[in-house]
Amino acid sequence: EYKDPYQFFNRTFFTQGLKDLLICALKRINKSDIGEPVIELHTNFGGGKTHSMLALYHLFSGNDFSNNKGIEEIIQLANGLSPKKANRAVLVGTAISPGKPETKSDGTIVNTLWGELAYQLLGLEGYNLIAQCDKTSTSPGSDDLVKLLQLASPCLILIYEWVAFIRQLSDNVNVFIPAGTFDTNITFAQSLSEAVKATPGCLLVASIPASDIEYGGTLGKSACDRLQNVFSRMEFAWKPATPDESFEIVRRRLFKPIAEEKLASERDAVCNAFSRFYRDNSADFPLHCKEADYERRLKLAYPIHPELFDQLFNTWSSLDKFQRTRGVLRLMASVIYTLWTKGDKNLMIMPGFLPLAENDIQTELVRYLDDAWSSVIHSEVDGENSLAFNQDKANPNYGSLNATRRVTRTLFLGSAPTANKAQKGLEDKYIKLGSTQPGEKPVVFGDALRSLSDKASYLYMENSRYYFSNQPSVRTKANERAERINDDEINEEILKRIKNNFNGDFASVHIAPQSIDVPDNREIKLVILGSNATHLKNLNDSEAIIECSKILNYRGNSPRIYQNSLVFVAPDKTNLDIAKNSVKQYLAWKSIDTFENFFINFIIINSFSSFIRFSSNTGLVRKVIAR
């Protein structure tokens, strides 16, 4: 479907962002001065970059789309401008090797991105225009690129995973890479954007990542920043899909349209029943559920409940690795298949109906989380050995509805991605929203939640919000204490460890000193810098280098004479963060251990002398011991 232009557009939901993009492209390719010349697609994983580029690629393929309603609407909005066949160049950074020239079918050897661009647009004729720059791995000027683009116009240039290509390059002039250096490729980006702007009928679209996980390290982040700086002067404000549009995108790809009147009537009946249910039990559900707009959203998302979409598109999409559209599609495809094969008869697909015990579905969700979440699911959330299953089994009121499992599934979906955020989990009204359907009593699910909270090891309640954690309660307490430990305490512990554990054959050792503290004499001295003076490999202006220079050149305000008598040790910036976190955890656990030992000793020592005083208030004793 992605390769076939007709099937692609028939299955595509034209979001407002996609409409704006295609209209802009039609104006530009038709040599109108209105269309933007350079478009940067800048979103997180799964934000629609690939789909938008495919839409542009197919739109200017020369095919006739007169029977496609979506394209007809685009043409109308573009004042009747029809898509025409354009020369298309597609550069994929992960498919092109910077260190390996490519030999084309006619024997032409291409070394660089600009060589590949020229060859894709006009073959050997285009390549010859910038051949010298390609062979010498130097960026062509914008004048040369304008000549190329004028000959190729109308033309569409799509550059995908550009950062992935550039981050493989080097700034070291002594290292030769056929594709050029880091800087020459950034220069090419600038020259190309200027040339596209100066050439009517030419459009450049590039995808730029928006999350740390896609940058691929410091070079990738630097490449991304430099490219964004190049595009910022002339880029088009492209918008990804809104949440409601995302509903339609997913629903359209997973279900056939509801064309029959009977099916539409059944859908409306189900959605009306949900809407009445929320109005009649308004105290049990969030306020917005009784509004008319929520019934519209129910019909828009049907047969998937809007709360499930909201959790996936809002909560889960905040995770770096979660692909906003692709991730939801892959998960829901597995969910729908499993529910269908099991003959599920529920009214809508809600968070409480996600079969998390199924390996495929569990794997799809846990892949975005820490591995420890698998054990949380098995022990408490879902499956025949889980706490939720056993509670449903032991209580007929819960078991007839699978009430506890619906609650835990809803809660897991709404809380697992928020584990590292300030506001965790869900209020009980949202738990009921994801678990209860018309004809059932919301109070049953509230009771199941409260009963579960007294037994679960990974379930917490804070500020009227329930959430699962992948750590048991004592570890949570340690983490909370760790967050309260300040840098001064951490640095003090690190320096204490260094003092107690360092052995060396030096005349003296100076730990985190001021320059005045280090004597100026012939004896060999070791200076261990403090945690505020860190160093990174190959960084010539790090905090450590600056601090070393101060101590090396001066003792207090006086110039240092015996500079060669000093040896410096500096903390590695990357590893120091790990060390600080470890020290923070150690201090937190130590405080808990100290408190527990103190409390146990207190009880033992005072058990006899305080018996009469404590026995007069046995309730207090229970509270103290429980705490």
XYZ file of C-alpha atoms in Angstrom:
627
model
C 0.000 0.000 0.000
C 2.859 2.375 0.704
C 4.438 1.714 -2.695
C 1.251 2.055 -4.720
C 0.221 5.745 -5.076
C -3.495 5.002 -5.464
C -3.754 2.630 -2.484
C -1.567 4.933 -0.432
C -3.848 7.941 -0.847
C -7.019 5.858 -0.465
C -5.783 4.702 2.961
C -4.448 8.122 3.977
C -6.366 10.412 6.290
C -5.547 13.968 5.273
C -4.791 15.786 8.511
C -4.706 19.576 8.505
C -0.921 19.447 8.701
C -0.708 17.122 5.695
C -3.169 19.273 3.737
C -1.094 22.394 4.409
C 2.067 20.579 3.377
C 0.646 19.308 0.068
C -0.938 22.667 -0.772
C 2.378 24.402 -0.136
C 4.143 21.829 -2.313
C 1.653 22.240 -5.179
C 2.181 25.987 -5.179
C 5.957 25.629 -5.134
C 6.279 22.880 -7.772
C 3.926 24.797 -10.068
C 6.468 27.662 -9.961
C 4.303 29.879 -7.821
C 6.116 32.428 -5.662
C 3.737 31.676 -2.768
C 4.933 28.181 -1.850
C 7.691 27.785 0.732
C 10.978 26.499 -0.798
C 12.313 24.619 2.246
C 10.281 22.471 4.634
C 11.662 20.906 7.795
C 9.731 17.986 9.247
C 10.667 18.125 12.927
C 8.911 15.702 15.301
C 9.555 12.801 17.641
C 9.435 9.160 16.581
C 6.245 8.335 14.720
C 5.206 11.962 14.279
C 4.340 11.556 10.591
C 7.631 12.451 8.854
C 7.806 9.293 6.738
C 4.147 9.394 5.745
C 4.370 13.065 4.761
C 7.405 12.434 2.570
C 5.716 9.477 0.887
C 2.680 11.659 0.184
C 4.901 14.248 -1.533
C 6.783 11.568 -3.458
C 3.578 10.024 -4.810
C 1.852 13.362 -5.451
C 4.474 14.385 -8.028
C 4.864 10.936 -9.613
C 2.896 11.932 -12.719
C -0.103 9.718 -11.896
C -3.710 10.821 -12.286
C -5.444 11.239 -8.907
C -8.659 12.758 -10.216
C -10.758 10.029 -8.574
C -9.308 10.514 -5.120
C -11.491 12.767 -2.971
C -8.637 13.764 -0.698
C -6.413 14.924 -3.558
C -9.356 16.684 -5.234
C -9.878 18.683 -2.034
C -6.164 19.557 -1.951
C -6.310 20.790 -5.559
C -9.380 22.890 -4.787
C -7.700 24.439 -1.731
C -4.632 25.174 -3.861
C -6.761 27.266 -6.243
C -6.949 24.561 -8.903
C -3.202 23.811 -9.108
C -2.879 20.177 -10.206
C 0.044 17.910 -9.317
C 2.536 17.572 -12.152
C 5.339 15.117 -12.741
C 8.559 16.371 -11.183
C 12.138 15.175 -11.099
C 12.501 13.550 -7.701
C 15.623 12.931 -5.647
C 15.465 10.881 -2.454
C 18.515 10.890 -0.165
C 18.306 8.505 2.788
C 21.120 9.048 5.279
C 21.011 5.506 6.647
C 21.178 3.973 3.145
C 24.238 5.897 1.905
C 27.700 5.069 3.243
C 29.923 8.154 3.725
C 33.072 6.075 3.344
C 32.074 3.996 0.323
C 31.638 5.623 -3.108
C 28.766 4.180 -5.176
C 29.217 3.072 -8.761
C 26.116 3.689 -10.886
C 24.933 1.451 -13.714
C 26.628 3.667 -16.330
C 29.960 3.555 -14.477
C 29.647 6.952 -12.790
C 31.272 6.962 -9.348
C 29.462 9.096 -6.755
C 31.176 10.075 -3.494
C 28.997 12.688 -1.804
C 25.409 13.659 -1.071
C 25.622 16.438 -3.650
C 26.892 13.979 -6.229
C 24.009 11.629 -5.431
C 21.526 14.502 -5.610
C 22.751 15.647 -9.028
C 22.782 12.118 -10.431
C 19.258 11.313 -9.198
C 17.852 14.527 -10.669
C 19.451 14.504 -14.147
C 21.666 11.444 -14.408
C 25.145 11.892 -15.861
C 24.253 15.327 -17.235
C 23.430 16.564 -13.746
C 26.444 14.884 -12.174
C 28.857 16.524 -14.602
C 27.719 19.952 -13.373
C 29.229 19.321 -9.942
C 31.611 16.436 -10.747
C 34.723 18.307 -9.632
C 33.200 19.073 -6.214
C 32.115 15.455 -5.818
C 35.558 14.092 -6.686
C 37.329 16.482 -4.302
C 34.689 16.024 -1.562
C 34.170 19.782 -1.332
C 30.772 21.427 -1.158
C 29.507 23.038 -4.382
C 28.558 26.698 -4.188
C 24.980 27.836 -4.389
C 25.557 29.166 -7.956
C 26.492 25.686 -9.193
C 23.515 24.184 -7.427
C 21.175 26.811 -8.913
C 22.312 25.783 -12.421
C 21.589 22.152 -11.573
C 18.163 22.877 -10.100
C 17.119 25.174 -12.950
C 17.761 22.367 -15.410
C 15.909 19.863 -13.187
C 12.942 22.120 -12.351
C 10.252 21.248 -11.487
C 11.963 19.060 -8.914
C 11.351 17.621 -5.461
C 14.229 16.846 -3.084
C 13.520 14.621 -0.096
C 16.293 14.130 2.475
C 15.560 11.558 5.142
C 17.765 10.723 8.182
C 20.154 13.552 7.246
C 21.496 13.707 10.800
C 22.268 9.968 10.729
C 24.514 10.582 7.708
C 26.325 13.693 8.966
C 27.065 12.333 12.441
C 29.310 9.682 10.838
C 31.623 12.351 9.428
C 34.755 13.836 10.985
C 36.190 17.317 11.438
C 39.728 15.952 11.465
C 41.419 17.168 8.251
C 43.848 14.255 8.477
C 41.017 11.747 8.150
C 39.763 11.467 4.559
C 36.169 10.362 3.993
C 34.859 10.368 0.397
C 31.592 11.991 1.497
C 33.463 15.018 2.881
C 33.868 16.408 6.375
C 31.265 17.369 8.932
C 31.673 21.049 8.059
C 31.557 20.590 4.273
C 28.233 18.788 4.609
C 26.801 21.549 6.794
C 28.037 24.033 4.169
C 26.272 21.959 1.494
C 23.025 22.134 3.509
C 23.280 25.918 3.576
C 24.173 26.188 -0.119
C 21.373 23.818 -1.106
C 18.726 25.678 0.886
C 19.829 28.974 -0.685
C 19.817 27.443 -4.175
C 16.339 25.933 -3.699
C 15.035 29.288 -2.536
C 16.439 30.931 -5.662
C 14.981 28.337 -8.068
C 11.244 28.468 -8.938
C 9.591 25.069 -9.103
C 12.048 23.486 -6.680
C 11.119 22.150 -3.223
C 13.398 20.757 -0.489
C 11.917 18.684 2.354
C 14.170 17.326 5.102
C 13.340 15.315 8.220
C 15.056 16.396 11.432
C 14.768 14.335 14.638
C 13.328 15.906 17.762
C 14.348 13.462 20.507
C 17.635 12.550 22.169
C 17.306 8.903 21.210
C 17.292 9.807 17.491
C 20.285 12.165 17.664
C 22.770 9.346 18.144
C 25.253 11.049 20.481
C 26.934 14.433 20.687
C 27.849 14.573 16.989
C 24.247 13.806 16.069
C 22.958 16.512 18.391
C 25.488 18.967 16.944
C 24.451 18.043 13.389
C 20.791 18.489 14.282
C 21.410 21.900 15.828
C 23.475 23.063 12.837
C 20.879 21.876 10.313
C 18.068 23.531 12.239
C 20.068 26.753 12.273
C 20.413 26.535 8.467
C 16.687 25.958 7.963
C 15.386 28.327 10.611
C 15.524 31.334 8.303
C 13.225 29.904 5.655
C 11.461 26.819 6.965
C 7.742 26.075 6.649
C 5.784 25.639 9.890
C 4.726 22.024 9.403
C 2.309 20.611 11.989
C 1.978 16.951 12.994
C -1.426 15.360 13.487
C -3.646 16.537 16.333
C -4.946 13.904 18.806
C -8.372 13.735 17.127
C -6.751 13.389 13.709
C -4.543 10.627 15.097
C -7.719 8.735 16.075
C -8.836 8.751 12.457
C -5.394 7.810 11.114
C -5.226 4.684 13.262
C -8.876 3.737 12.892
C -8.732 4.061 9.113
C -5.691 1.813 8.843
C -7.054 -0.893 11.133
C -10.762 -0.945 10.233
C -12.760 -0.598 7.062
C -14.983 2.504 6.820
C -18.508 2.127 8.230
C -20.423 2.521 5.003
C -23.536 0.439 5.743
C -26.421 2.240 7.411
C -27.018 -0.652 9.838
C -23.417 -0.575 11.092
C -23.525 3.196 11.478
C -26.756 2.874 13.454
C -25.174 0.268 15.770
C -22.144 2.498 16.294
C -24.354 5.466 17.188
C -26.383 3.342 19.602
C -23.245 2.198 21.446
C -21.812 5.720 21.659
C -25.149 7.151 22.830
C -25.300 4.481 25.549
C -21.822 5.409 26.784
C -22.701 9.092 26.756
C -25.903 8.540 28.784
C -23.997 6.282 31.166
C -21.448 9.017 31.878
C -24.155 11.638 32.385
C -26.192 9.409 34.714
C -23.130 8.575 36.816
C -21.343 11.918 36.530
C -19.870 11.702 40.056
C -17.906 8.587 39.093
C -16.300 9.898 35.899
C -14.303 12.959 34.766
C -16.430 16.029 34.114
C -15.661 16.251 30.387
C -17.259 12.844 29.736
C -20.789 14.185 30.087
C -20.244 16.917 27.483
C -21.633 16.586 23.951
C -18.114 16.829 22.511
C -17.137 13.580 24.228
C -19.926 11.734 22.416
C -18.481 13.131 19.168
C -15.075 11.744 20.146
C -16.640 8.367 20.974
C -18.051 8.154 17.449
C -14.820 9.405 15.920
C -12.695 6.751 17.664
C -15.192 3.858 17.500
C -14.703 0.948 18.035
C -11.718 2.088 20.140
C -12.535 4.087 23.259
C -11.125 7.664 23.294
C -9.534 7.097 26.707
C -7.355 4.356 25.232
C -6.279 6.662 22.414
C -5.661 9.500 24.871
C -3.344 7.356 26.983
C -1.399 6.114 23.964
C -1.120 9.419 22.095
C -0.512 11.601 25.140
C 1.012 9.571 27.969
C 2.920 6.913 26.027
C 4.000 9.319 23.288
C 5.968 11.252 25.904
C 8.446 8.336 26.013
C 11.474 8.880 23.788
C 11.329 5.461 22.146
C 7.578 5.374 21.534
C 6.658 6.077 17.919
C 3.531 8.188 18.051
C 1.616 6.686 15.115
C 3.574 3.562 14.232
C 3.773 2.470 17.874
C 0.018 2.842 18.371
C -0.701 1.022 15.114
C 1.555 -1.903 15.967
C 0.113 -2.260 19.473
C -3.525 -1.935 18.419
C -3.087 -4.400 15.545
C -2.012 -7.033 18.101
C -4.783 -6.085 20.530
C -7.513 -6.228 17.876
C -6.270 -9.561 16.538
C -6.193 -11.109 20.028
C -9.646 -9.824 21.024
C -11.145 -10.899 17.691
C -9.768 -14.446 17.848
C -11.010 -14.796 21.435
C -14.507 -13.682 20.449
C -14.544 -10.583 22.653
C -18.098 -9.186 22.880
C -17.490 -5.945 24.774
C -18.970 -2.724 23.416
C -15.682 -0.905 22.733
C -11.959 -1.582 23.046
C -11.106 0.086 26.366
C -7.905 0.222 28.451
C -9.386 -2.346 30.837
C -9.762 -4.881 28.026
C -6.129 -4.898 26.891
C -4.974 -8.512 27.274
C -1.625 -7.653 28.862
C -0.959 -11.286 29.743
C -0.548 -12.032 26.020
C 3.155 -12.152 25.215
C 2.994 -10.113 21.978
C 1.061 -7.264 23.580
C 3.102 -7.258 26.750
C 6.349 -7.228 24.759
C 5.104 -4.347 22.615
C 4.466 -2.202 25.682
C 7.419 -3.218 27.848
C 9.884 -2.540 25.010
C 9.452 1.171 25.796
C 9.947 0.686 29.548
C 12.447 -0.880 31.917
C 12.579 -4.676 31.797
C 11.432 -4.798 35.425
C 7.889 -3.930 34.317
C 7.408 -7.472 33.003
C 7.599 -8.841 36.540
C 5.096 -6.197 37.708
C 2.622 -7.353 35.054
C 3.092 -11.035 35.911
C 2.890 -10.566 39.681
C 0.116 -7.974 40.023
C -1.502 -6.748 36.796
C -2.563 -9.632 34.525
C -2.222 -13.349 33.959
C -3.282 -16.422 35.936
C -0.548 -15.962 38.548
C -1.212 -12.281 39.130
C -2.655 -10.693 42.256
C -5.474 -9.162 40.176
C -6.511 -12.551 38.769
C -6.532 -14.146 42.218
C -8.578 -11.301 43.709
C -11.167 -11.665 40.941
C -11.182 -15.412 41.513
C -11.735 -15.036 45.258
C -14.541 -12.455 45.008
C -17.573 -13.268 42.796
C -18.585 -9.578 42.605
C -15.247 -8.778 41.043
C -14.810 -12.040 39.128
C -18.059 -11.780 37.157
C -16.732 -8.562 35.552
C -12.987 -9.260 35.782
C -13.143 -5.977 37.707
C -9.707 -6.118 39.329
C -7.973 -7.045 36.082
C -9.742 -4.225 34.240
C -8.607 -1.818 36.960
C -4.979 -3.008 36.907
C -4.784 -2.955 33.104
C -6.175 0.582 32.992
C -3.851 1.663 35.767
C -0.797 0.098 34.160
C -1.525 1.806 30.847
C -1.985 5.167 32.557
C 0.865 4.978 35.052
C 3.804 2.947 33.698
C 5.007 5.748 31.340
C 4.729 8.315 34.154
C 7.021 6.436 36.553
C 9.761 9.078 36.284
C 7.480 12.115 36.221
C 6.380 14.437 38.982
C 2.682 13.680 38.417
C 2.226 9.935 38.331
C -0.705 7.702 37.528
C -4.448 8.284 37.413
C -7.251 9.539 39.611
C -9.886 6.942 40.425
C -12.379 8.598 38.047
C -10.074 7.937 35.110
C -9.520 4.365 36.281
C -13.293 3.837 36.230
C -13.473 5.539 32.820
C -11.056 3.008 31.369
C -12.692 0.019 33.067
C -16.475 0.431 33.164
C -19.053 0.179 30.377
C -22.827 0.783 30.298
C -24.895 -1.614 32.400
C -22.170 -2.057 35.037
C -21.805 -0.428 38.466
C -18.799 1.914 38.790
C -18.747 1.289 42.563
C -17.628 -2.313 41.968
C -14.478 -1.106 40.237
C -13.829 1.445 42.974
C -14.076 -1.321 45.596
C -11.753 -3.560 43.572
C -9.195 -0.751 43.421
C -9.294 -0.092 47.163
C -9.071 -3.783 48.000
C -6.117 -4.160 45.668
C -4.265 -1.191 47.157
C -4.156 -2.945 50.558
C -2.353 -5.971 49.072
C -0.272 -4.856 46.097
C 3.465 -4.410 46.482
C 3.893 -2.165 43.441
C 0.745 -0.049 43.731
C 0.948 3.399 45.331
C -1.465 6.227 46.081
C -0.246 9.806 46.291
C -2.214 13.054 46.090
C -5.409 11.152 45.183
C -3.643 9.485 42.240
C -2.940 5.771 41.947
C 0.082 4.446 40.121
C 2.133 1.324 39.595
C 5.866 1.391 40.144
C 8.377 -1.197 39.023
C 9.955 -1.040 42.480
C 8.539 -2.254 45.805
C 7.677 0.232 48.506
C 10.987 0.283 50.416
C 12.889 1.050 47.238
C 10.430 3.826 46.467
C 11.113 5.289 49.890
C 14.845 5.137 49.188
C 14.375 6.925 45.866
C 12.337 9.648 47.518
C 15.066 10.182 50.088
C 17.701 10.170 47.360
C 15.974 13.064 45.642
C 16.275 15.106 48.831
C 20.045 14.586 49.092
C 21.855 17.693 47.881
C 25.100 17.981 45.921
C 27.078 19.085 48.996
C 26.311 15.805 50.776
C 27.183 13.819 47.673
C 30.480 15.636 47.098
C 31.396 15.282 50.766
C 30.898 11.504 50.565
C 32.945 11.263 47.347
C 35.856 13.232 48.850
C 35.705 11.126 52.025
C 35.959 7.961 49.939
C 38.918 9.321 47.994
C 40.736 10.297 51.194
C 40.147 6.909 52.807
C 41.002 4.753 49.816
C 43.791 6.521 47.941
C 47.347 5.183 48.161
C 50.194 6.711 46.170
C 53.949 7.308 46.311
C 53.731 11.104 46.238
C 55.236 13.601 48.619
C 51.751 14.927 49.254
C 48.213 14.496 47.976
C 45.833 17.446 47.682
C 42.139 16.775 47.237
C 39.930 19.505 45.712
C 42.367 22.230 46.802
C 42.576 25.961 46.145
C 45.763 26.980 44.345
C 47.165 28.463 47.595
C 46.811 25.043 49.284
C 49.281 23.349 46.910
C 52.915 24.057 47.932
C 55.379 25.371 45.347
C 58.485 23.179 45.768
C 60.470 20.474 43.987
C 58.585 17.536 45.555
C 56.190 15.595 43.351
C 52.632 16.288 44.401
C 49.313 14.783 43.290
C 46.349 17.114 42.868
C 42.944 15.427 42.731
C 40.371 17.883 41.417
C 36.916 18.155 42.937
C 33.686 17.068 41.286
C 33.056 20.584 39.984
C 36.138 20.344 37.724
C 35.269 17.571 35.267
C 36.868 16.592 31.987
C 35.826 15.011 28.691
C 38.230 13.377 26.289
C 39.568 15.696 23.571
C 37.906 18.739 25.160
C 40.506 21.496 25.481
C 38.470 23.945 27.530
C 36.847 21.679 30.120
C 36.347 22.768 33.728
C 39.254 20.491 34.659
C 41.632 22.130 32.154
C 40.657 25.574 33.445
C 41.166 24.561 37.077
C 44.479 22.847 36.295
C 45.695 26.003 34.569
C 44.898 28.103 37.638
C 46.808 25.821 39.987
C 49.618 25.190 37.511
C 50.328 28.860 36.848
C 49.763 30.361 40.277
C 49.949 29.616 43.956
C 47.436 32.076 45.287
C 48.383 35.350 43.593
C 52.045 34.445 43.042
C 53.366 32.791 39.862
C 54.208 29.103 40.398
C 57.855 28.200 39.810
C 57.953 24.402 40.069
C 55.135 23.588 37.646
C 56.606 20.243 36.597
C 56.235 18.924 40.129
C 52.433 18.645 39.805
C 50.386 15.671 38.623
C 46.658 16.182 38.147
C 43.748 13.743 38.304
C 40.318 14.932 37.129
C 36.905 13.236 37.311
C 35.486 12.065 33.986
C 32.289 14.006 33.384
C 30.310 11.041 32.016
C 31.290 8.630 34.777
C 30.930 11.224 37.510
C 27.181 11.452 36.890
C 26.960 7.684 37.387
C 29.084 7.915 40.529
C 26.984 10.739 41.968
C 23.794 8.793 41.397
C 25.324 5.736 43.079
C 26.423 7.826 46.067
C 22.968 9.376 46.290
C 21.362 5.921 46.373
C 23.892 4.716 48.959
C 23.199 7.641 51.284
C 19.449 7.121 50.938
C 19.649 3.419 51.758
C 22.066 4.131 54.586
C 19.577 6.542 56.150
C 16.838 3.886 56.000
C 19.111 1.216 57.462
C 20.221 3.559 60.250
C 16.613 4.425 61.102
C 15.497 0.781 61.139
C 18.382 -0.275 63.393
C 17.713 2.658 65.708
C 14.005 1.841 65.945
C 14.596 -1.878 66.614
C 17.155 -1.072 69.321
C 14.746 1.472 70.823
C 11.985 -1.143 71.095
C 14.301 -3.783 72.621
C 15.950 -1.470 75.150
C 12.702 0.107 76.262
C 10.511 -2.983 76.080
C 10.627 -3.587 79.833
C 10.999 -0.134 81.322
C 8.294 1.336 79.077
C 5.858 -1.561 79.159
C 3.350 0.085 81.497
C 3.502 3.414 79.628
C 3.065 1.812 76.182
C 0.483 -0.759 77.250
C -1.869 2.019 78.260
C -2.191 2.909 74.559
C -1.916 -0.267 72.505
C -3.266 1.551 69.431
C -0.264 3.864 69.487
C 2.085 0.884 69.709
C 0.550 -0.671 66.607
C 0.828 2.579 64.655
C 4.462 3.104 65.628
C 5.488 -0.458 64.763
C 3.553 -0.389 61.483
C 5.242 2.831 60.503
